[in-house]
mmCIF file of N, CA and C in Angstrom:
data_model
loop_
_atom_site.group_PDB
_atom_site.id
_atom_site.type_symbol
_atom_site.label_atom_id
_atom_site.label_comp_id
_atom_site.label_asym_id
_atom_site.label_seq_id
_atom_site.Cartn_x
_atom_site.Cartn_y
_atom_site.Cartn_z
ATOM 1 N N UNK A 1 0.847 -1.172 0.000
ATOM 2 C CA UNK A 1 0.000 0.000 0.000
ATOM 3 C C UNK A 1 0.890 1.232 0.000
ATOM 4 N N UNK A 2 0.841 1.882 -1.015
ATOM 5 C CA UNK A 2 1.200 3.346 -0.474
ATOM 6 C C UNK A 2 0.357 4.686 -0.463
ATOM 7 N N UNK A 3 1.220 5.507 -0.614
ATOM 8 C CA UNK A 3 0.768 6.817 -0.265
ATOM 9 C C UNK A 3 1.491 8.135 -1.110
ATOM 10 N N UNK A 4 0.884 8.932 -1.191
ATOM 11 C CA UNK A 4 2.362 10.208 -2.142
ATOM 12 C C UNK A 4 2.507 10.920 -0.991
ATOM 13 N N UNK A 5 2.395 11.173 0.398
ATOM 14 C CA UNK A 5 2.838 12.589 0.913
ATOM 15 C C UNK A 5 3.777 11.639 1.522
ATOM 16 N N UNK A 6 5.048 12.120 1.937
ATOM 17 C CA UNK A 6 5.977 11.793 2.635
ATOM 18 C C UNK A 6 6.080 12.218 4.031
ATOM 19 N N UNK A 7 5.746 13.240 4.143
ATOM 20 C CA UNK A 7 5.645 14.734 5.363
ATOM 21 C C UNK A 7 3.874 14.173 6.039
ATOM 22 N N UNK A 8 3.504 13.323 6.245
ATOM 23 C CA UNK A 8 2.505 13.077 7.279
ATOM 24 C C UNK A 8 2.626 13.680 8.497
ATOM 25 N N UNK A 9 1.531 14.532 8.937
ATOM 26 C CA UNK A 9 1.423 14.731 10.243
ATOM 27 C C UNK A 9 0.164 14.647 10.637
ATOM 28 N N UNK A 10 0.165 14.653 12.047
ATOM 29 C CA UNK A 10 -1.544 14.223 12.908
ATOM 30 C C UNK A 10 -2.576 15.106 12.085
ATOM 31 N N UNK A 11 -3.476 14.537 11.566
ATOM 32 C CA UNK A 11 -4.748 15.582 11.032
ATOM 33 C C UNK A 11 -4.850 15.239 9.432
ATOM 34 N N UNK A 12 -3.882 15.113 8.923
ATOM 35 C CA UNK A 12 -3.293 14.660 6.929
ATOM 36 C C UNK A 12 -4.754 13.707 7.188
ATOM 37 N N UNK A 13 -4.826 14.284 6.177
ATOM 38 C CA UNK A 13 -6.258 13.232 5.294
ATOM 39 C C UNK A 13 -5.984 13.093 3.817
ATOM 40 N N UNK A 14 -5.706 11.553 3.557
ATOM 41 C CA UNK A 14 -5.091 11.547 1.967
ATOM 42 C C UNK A 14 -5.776 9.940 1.705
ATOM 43 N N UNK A 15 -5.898 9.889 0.728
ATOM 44 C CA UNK A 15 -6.521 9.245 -0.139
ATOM 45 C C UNK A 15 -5.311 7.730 -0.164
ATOM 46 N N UNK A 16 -5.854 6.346 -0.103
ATOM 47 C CA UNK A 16 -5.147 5.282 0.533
ATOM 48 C C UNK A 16 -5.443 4.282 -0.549
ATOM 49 N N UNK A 17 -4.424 3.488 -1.339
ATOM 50 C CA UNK A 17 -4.503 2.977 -2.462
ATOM 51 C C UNK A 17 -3.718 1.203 -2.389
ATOM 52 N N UNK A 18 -4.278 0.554 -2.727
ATOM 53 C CA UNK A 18 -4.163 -0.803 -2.443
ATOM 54 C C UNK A 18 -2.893 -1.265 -3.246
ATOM 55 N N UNK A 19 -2.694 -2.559 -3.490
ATOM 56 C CA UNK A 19 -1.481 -2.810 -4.011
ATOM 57 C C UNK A 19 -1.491 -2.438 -5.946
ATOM 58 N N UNK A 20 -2.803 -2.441 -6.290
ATOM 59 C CA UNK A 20 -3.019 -2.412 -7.523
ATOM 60 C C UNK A 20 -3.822 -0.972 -8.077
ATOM 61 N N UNK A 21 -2.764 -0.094 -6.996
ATOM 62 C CA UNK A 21 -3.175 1.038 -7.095
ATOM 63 C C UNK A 21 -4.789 2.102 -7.407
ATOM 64 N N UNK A 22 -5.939 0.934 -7.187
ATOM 65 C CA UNK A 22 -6.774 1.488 -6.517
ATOM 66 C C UNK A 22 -7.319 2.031 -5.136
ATOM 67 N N UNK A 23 -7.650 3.323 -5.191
ATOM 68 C CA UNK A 23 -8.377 4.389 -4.193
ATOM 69 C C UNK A 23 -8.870 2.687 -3.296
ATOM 70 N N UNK A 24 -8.504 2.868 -1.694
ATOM 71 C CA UNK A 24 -9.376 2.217 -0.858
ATOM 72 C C UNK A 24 -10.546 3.376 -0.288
ATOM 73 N N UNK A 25 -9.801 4.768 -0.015
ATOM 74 C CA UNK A 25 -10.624 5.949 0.657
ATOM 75 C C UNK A 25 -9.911 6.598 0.970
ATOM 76 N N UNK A 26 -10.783 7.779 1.811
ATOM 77 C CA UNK A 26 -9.355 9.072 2.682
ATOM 78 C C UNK A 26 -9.459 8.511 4.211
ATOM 79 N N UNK A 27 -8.324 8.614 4.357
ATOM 80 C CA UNK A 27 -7.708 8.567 5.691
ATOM 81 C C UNK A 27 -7.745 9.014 6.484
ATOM 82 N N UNK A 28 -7.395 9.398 7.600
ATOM 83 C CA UNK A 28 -6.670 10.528 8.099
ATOM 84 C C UNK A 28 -5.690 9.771 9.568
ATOM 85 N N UNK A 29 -4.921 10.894 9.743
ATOM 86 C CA UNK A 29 -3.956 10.142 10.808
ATOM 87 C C UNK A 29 -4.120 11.188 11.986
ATOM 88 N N UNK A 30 -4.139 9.892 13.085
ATOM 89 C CA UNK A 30 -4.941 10.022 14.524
ATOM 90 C C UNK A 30 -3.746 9.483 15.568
ATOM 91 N N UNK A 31 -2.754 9.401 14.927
ATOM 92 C CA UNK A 31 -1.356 8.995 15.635
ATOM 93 C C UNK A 31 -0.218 8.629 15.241
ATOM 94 N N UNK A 32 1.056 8.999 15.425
ATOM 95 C CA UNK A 32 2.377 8.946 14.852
ATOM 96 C C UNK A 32 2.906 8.707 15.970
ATOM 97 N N UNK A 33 4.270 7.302 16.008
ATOM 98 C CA UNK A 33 4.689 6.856 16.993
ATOM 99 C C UNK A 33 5.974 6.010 16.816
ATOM 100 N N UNK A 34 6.864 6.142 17.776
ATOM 101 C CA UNK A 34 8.251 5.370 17.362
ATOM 102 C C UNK A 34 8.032 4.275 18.077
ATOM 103 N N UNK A 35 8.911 2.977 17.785
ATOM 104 C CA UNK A 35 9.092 2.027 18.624
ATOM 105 C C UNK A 35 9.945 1.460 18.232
ATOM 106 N N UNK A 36 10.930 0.660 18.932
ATOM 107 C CA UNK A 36 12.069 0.120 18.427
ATOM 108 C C UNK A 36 12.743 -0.083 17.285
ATOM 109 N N UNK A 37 12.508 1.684 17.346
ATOM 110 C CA UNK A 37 13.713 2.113 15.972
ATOM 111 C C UNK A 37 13.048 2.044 15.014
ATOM 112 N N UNK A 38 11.623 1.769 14.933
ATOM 113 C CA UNK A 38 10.712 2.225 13.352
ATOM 114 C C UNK A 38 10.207 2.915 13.712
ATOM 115 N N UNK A 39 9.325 4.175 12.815
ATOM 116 C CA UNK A 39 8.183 4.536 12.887
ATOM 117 C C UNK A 39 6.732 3.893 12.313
ATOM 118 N N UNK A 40 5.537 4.172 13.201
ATOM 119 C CA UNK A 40 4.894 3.597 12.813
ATOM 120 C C UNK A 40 3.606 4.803 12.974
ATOM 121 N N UNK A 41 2.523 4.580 12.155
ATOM 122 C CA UNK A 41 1.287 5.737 11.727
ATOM 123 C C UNK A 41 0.007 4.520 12.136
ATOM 124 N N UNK A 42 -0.971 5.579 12.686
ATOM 125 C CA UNK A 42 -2.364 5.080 12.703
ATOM 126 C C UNK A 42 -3.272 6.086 12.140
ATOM 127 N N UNK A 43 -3.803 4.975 11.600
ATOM 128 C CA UNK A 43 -5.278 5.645 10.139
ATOM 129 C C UNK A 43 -6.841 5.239 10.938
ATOM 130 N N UNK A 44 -7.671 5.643 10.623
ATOM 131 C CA UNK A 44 -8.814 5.862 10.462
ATOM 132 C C UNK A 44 -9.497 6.591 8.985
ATOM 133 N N UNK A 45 -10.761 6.154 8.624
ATOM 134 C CA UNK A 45 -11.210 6.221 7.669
ATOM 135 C C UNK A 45 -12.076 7.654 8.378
ATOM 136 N N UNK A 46 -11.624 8.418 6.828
ATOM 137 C CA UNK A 46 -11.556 10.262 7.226
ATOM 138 C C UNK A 46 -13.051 10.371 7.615
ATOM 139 N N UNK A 47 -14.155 11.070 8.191
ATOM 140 C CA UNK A 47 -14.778 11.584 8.257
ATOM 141 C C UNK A 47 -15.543 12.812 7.662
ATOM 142 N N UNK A 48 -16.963 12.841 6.802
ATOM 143 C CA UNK A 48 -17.160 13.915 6.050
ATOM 144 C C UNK A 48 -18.316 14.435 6.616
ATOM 145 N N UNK A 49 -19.010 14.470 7.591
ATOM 146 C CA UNK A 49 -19.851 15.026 8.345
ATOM 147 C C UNK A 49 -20.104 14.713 9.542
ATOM 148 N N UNK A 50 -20.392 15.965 9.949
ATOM 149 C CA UNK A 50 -20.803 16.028 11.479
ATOM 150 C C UNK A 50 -21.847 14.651 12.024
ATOM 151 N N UNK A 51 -22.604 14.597 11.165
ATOM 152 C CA UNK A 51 -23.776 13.221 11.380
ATOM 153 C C UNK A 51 -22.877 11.918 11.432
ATOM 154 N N UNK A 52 -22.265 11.667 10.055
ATOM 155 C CA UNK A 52 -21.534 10.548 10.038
ATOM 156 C C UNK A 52 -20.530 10.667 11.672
ATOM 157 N N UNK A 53 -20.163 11.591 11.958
ATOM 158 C CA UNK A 53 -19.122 11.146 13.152
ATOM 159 C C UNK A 53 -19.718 11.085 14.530
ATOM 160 N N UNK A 54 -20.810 11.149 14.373
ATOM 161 C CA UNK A 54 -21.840 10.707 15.575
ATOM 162 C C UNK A 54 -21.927 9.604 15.438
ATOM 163 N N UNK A 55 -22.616 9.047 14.045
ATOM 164 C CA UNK A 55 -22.569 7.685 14.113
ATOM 165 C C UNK A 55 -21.437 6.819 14.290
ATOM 166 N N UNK A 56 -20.492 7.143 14.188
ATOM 167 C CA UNK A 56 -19.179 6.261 14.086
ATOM 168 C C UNK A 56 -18.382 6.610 15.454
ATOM 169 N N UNK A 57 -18.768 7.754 16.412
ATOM 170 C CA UNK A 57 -17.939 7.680 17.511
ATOM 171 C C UNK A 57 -17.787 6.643 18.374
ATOM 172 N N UNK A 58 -18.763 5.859 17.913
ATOM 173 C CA UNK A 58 -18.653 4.012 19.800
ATOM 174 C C UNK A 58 -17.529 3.352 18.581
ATOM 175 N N UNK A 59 -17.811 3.116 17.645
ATOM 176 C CA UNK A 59 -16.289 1.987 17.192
ATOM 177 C C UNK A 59 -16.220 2.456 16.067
ATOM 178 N N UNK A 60 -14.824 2.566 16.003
ATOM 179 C CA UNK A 60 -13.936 3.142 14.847
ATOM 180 C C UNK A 60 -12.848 2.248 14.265
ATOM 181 N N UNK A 61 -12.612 1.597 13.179
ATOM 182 C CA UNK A 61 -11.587 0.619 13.060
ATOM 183 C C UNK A 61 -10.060 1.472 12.889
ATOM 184 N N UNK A 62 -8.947 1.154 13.394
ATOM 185 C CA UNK A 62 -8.195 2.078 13.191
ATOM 186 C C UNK A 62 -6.912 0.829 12.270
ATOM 187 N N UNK A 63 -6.394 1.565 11.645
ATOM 188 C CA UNK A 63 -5.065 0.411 10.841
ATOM 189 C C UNK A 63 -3.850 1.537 11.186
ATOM 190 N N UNK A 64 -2.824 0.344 11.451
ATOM 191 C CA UNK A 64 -1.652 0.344 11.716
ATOM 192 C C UNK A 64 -0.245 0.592 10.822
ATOM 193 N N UNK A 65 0.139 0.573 10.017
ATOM 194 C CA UNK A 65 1.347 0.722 9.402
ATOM 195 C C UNK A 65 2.663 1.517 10.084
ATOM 196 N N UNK A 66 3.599 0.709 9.490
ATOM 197 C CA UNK A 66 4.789 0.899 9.775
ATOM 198 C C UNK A 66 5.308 1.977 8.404
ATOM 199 N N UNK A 67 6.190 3.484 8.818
ATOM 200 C CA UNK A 67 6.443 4.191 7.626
ATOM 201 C C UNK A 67 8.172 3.628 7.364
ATOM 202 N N UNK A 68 8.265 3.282 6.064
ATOM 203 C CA UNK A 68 9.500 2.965 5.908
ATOM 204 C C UNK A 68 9.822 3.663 4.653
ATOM 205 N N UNK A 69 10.977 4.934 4.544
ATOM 206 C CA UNK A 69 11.003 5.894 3.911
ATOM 207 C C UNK A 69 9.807 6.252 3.093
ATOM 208 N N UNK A 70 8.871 6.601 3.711
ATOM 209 C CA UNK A 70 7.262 7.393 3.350
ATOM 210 C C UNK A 70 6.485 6.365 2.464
ATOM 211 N N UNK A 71 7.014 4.656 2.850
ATOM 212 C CA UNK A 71 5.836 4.117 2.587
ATOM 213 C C UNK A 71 5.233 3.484 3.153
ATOM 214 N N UNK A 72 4.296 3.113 3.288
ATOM 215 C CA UNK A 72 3.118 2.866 4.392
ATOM 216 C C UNK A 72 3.390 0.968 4.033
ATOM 217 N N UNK A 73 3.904 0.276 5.871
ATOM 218 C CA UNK A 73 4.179 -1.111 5.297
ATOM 219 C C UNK A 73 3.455 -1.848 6.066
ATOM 220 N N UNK A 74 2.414 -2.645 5.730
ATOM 221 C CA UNK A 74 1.624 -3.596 6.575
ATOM 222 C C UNK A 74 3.051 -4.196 7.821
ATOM 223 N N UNK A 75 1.546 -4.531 8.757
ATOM 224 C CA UNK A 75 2.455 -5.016 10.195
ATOM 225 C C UNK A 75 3.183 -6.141 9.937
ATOM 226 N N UNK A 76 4.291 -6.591 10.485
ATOM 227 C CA UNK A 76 4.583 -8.434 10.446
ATOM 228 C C UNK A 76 3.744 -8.818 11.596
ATOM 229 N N UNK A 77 3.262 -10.199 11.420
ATOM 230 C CA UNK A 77 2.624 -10.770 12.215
ATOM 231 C C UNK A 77 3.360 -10.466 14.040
ATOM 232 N N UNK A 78 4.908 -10.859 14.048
ATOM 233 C CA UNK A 78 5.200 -11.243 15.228
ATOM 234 C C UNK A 78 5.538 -9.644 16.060
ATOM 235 N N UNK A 79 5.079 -8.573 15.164
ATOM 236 C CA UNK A 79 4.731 -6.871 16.497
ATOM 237 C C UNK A 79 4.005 -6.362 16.521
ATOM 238 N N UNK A 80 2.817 -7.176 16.041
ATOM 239 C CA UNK A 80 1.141 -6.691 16.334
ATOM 240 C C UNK A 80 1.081 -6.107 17.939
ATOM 241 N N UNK A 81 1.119 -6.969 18.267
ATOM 242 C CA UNK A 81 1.114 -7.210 19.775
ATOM 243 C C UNK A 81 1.725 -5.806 20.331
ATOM 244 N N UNK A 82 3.087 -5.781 20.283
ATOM 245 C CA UNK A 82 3.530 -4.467 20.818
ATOM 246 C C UNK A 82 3.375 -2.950 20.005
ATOM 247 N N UNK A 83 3.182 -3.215 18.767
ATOM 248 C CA UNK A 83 2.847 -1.791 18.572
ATOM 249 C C UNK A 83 0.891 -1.511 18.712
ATOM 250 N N UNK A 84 0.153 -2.364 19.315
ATOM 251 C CA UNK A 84 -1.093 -2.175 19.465
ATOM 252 C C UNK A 84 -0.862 -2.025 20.892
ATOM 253 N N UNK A 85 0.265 -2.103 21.631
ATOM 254 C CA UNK A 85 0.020 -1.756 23.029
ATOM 255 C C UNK A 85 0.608 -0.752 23.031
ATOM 256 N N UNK A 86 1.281 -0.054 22.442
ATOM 257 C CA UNK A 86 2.455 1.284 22.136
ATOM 258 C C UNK A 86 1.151 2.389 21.631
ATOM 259 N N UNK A 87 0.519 1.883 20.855
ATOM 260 C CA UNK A 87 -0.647 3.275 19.876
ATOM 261 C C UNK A 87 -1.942 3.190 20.911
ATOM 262 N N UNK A 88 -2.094 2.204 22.201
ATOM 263 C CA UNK A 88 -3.166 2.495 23.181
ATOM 264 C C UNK A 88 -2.601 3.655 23.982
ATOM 265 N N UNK A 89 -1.155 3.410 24.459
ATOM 266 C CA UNK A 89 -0.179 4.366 25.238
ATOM 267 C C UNK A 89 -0.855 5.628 24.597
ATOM 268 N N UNK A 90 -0.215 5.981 23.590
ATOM 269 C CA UNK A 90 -0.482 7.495 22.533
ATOM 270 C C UNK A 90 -1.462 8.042 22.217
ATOM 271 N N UNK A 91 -2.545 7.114 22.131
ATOM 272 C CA UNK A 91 -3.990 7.049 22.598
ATOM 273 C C UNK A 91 -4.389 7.787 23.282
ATOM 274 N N UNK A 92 -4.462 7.020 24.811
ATOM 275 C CA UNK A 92 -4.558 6.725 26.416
ATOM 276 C C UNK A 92 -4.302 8.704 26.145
ATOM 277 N N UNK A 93 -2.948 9.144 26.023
ATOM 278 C CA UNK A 93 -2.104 10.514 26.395
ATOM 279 C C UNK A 93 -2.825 11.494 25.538
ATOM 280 N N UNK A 94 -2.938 10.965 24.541
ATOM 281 C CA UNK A 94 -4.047 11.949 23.610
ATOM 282 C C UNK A 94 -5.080 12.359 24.300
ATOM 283 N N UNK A 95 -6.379 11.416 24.833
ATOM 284 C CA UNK A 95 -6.898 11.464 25.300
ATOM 285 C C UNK A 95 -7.227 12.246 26.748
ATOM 286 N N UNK A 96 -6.146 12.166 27.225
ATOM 287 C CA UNK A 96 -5.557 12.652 28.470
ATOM 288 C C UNK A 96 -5.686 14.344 28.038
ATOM 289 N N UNK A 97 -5.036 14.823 26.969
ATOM 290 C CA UNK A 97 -4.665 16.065 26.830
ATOM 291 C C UNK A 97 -6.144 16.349 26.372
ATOM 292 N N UNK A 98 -6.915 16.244 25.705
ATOM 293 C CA UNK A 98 -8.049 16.804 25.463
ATOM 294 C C UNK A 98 -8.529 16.941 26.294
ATOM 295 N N UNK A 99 -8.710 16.251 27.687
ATOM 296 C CA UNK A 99 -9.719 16.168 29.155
ATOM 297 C C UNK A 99 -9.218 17.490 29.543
ATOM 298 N N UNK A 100 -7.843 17.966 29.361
ATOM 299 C CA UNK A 100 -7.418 18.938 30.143
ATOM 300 C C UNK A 100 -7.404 20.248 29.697
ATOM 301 N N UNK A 101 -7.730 20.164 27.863
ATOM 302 C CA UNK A 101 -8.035 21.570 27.638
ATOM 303 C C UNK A 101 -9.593 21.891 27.586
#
């Protein structure tokens, strides 16, 4: 899967294209995070109205990728595990900071 922006940051909403370079949808990124020496990005499927994000606030599917020079690389099976406990962390703190403003 890739992507054309290289320069991702929290909020980028870009358009997400499969191996055979069809559009899956827009994105957007809801977390950027290091872990043992990779970086890794979390997506959610972008939001286009206020209604739709009512409906979708109780469960949201979020996907994972690892950026390896600005391309977006499915997980290996054996660091699911720790980078889904690493992006609850970033989460968890996100979360945290909104309570407080």
């Amino acid at each position: 899967m890739t992507e054309e922006n290289k320069d991702l940051q929290l909020g980028d909403i870009f358009t997400l294209d499969d191996e055979d370079g069809e559009p899956l949808g827009d994105f957007e990124v809801i977390a950027m995070f290091d872990l043992n020496g990779k970086e890794y990005i979390a997506l959610v499927e972008a939001i286009e109205d206020e209604e739709e994000e009512e409906e979708l606030e109780e469960e949201v599917d979020i996907f994972v990728f690892q950026l390896d020079k600005g391309e977006l690389v499915p997980l290996e099976e054996n660091e699911e595990n720790a980078v889904y406990e690493k992006l609850n962390e970033v989460l968890e703190g996100i979360e945290l900071i909104k309570e407080d403003e």
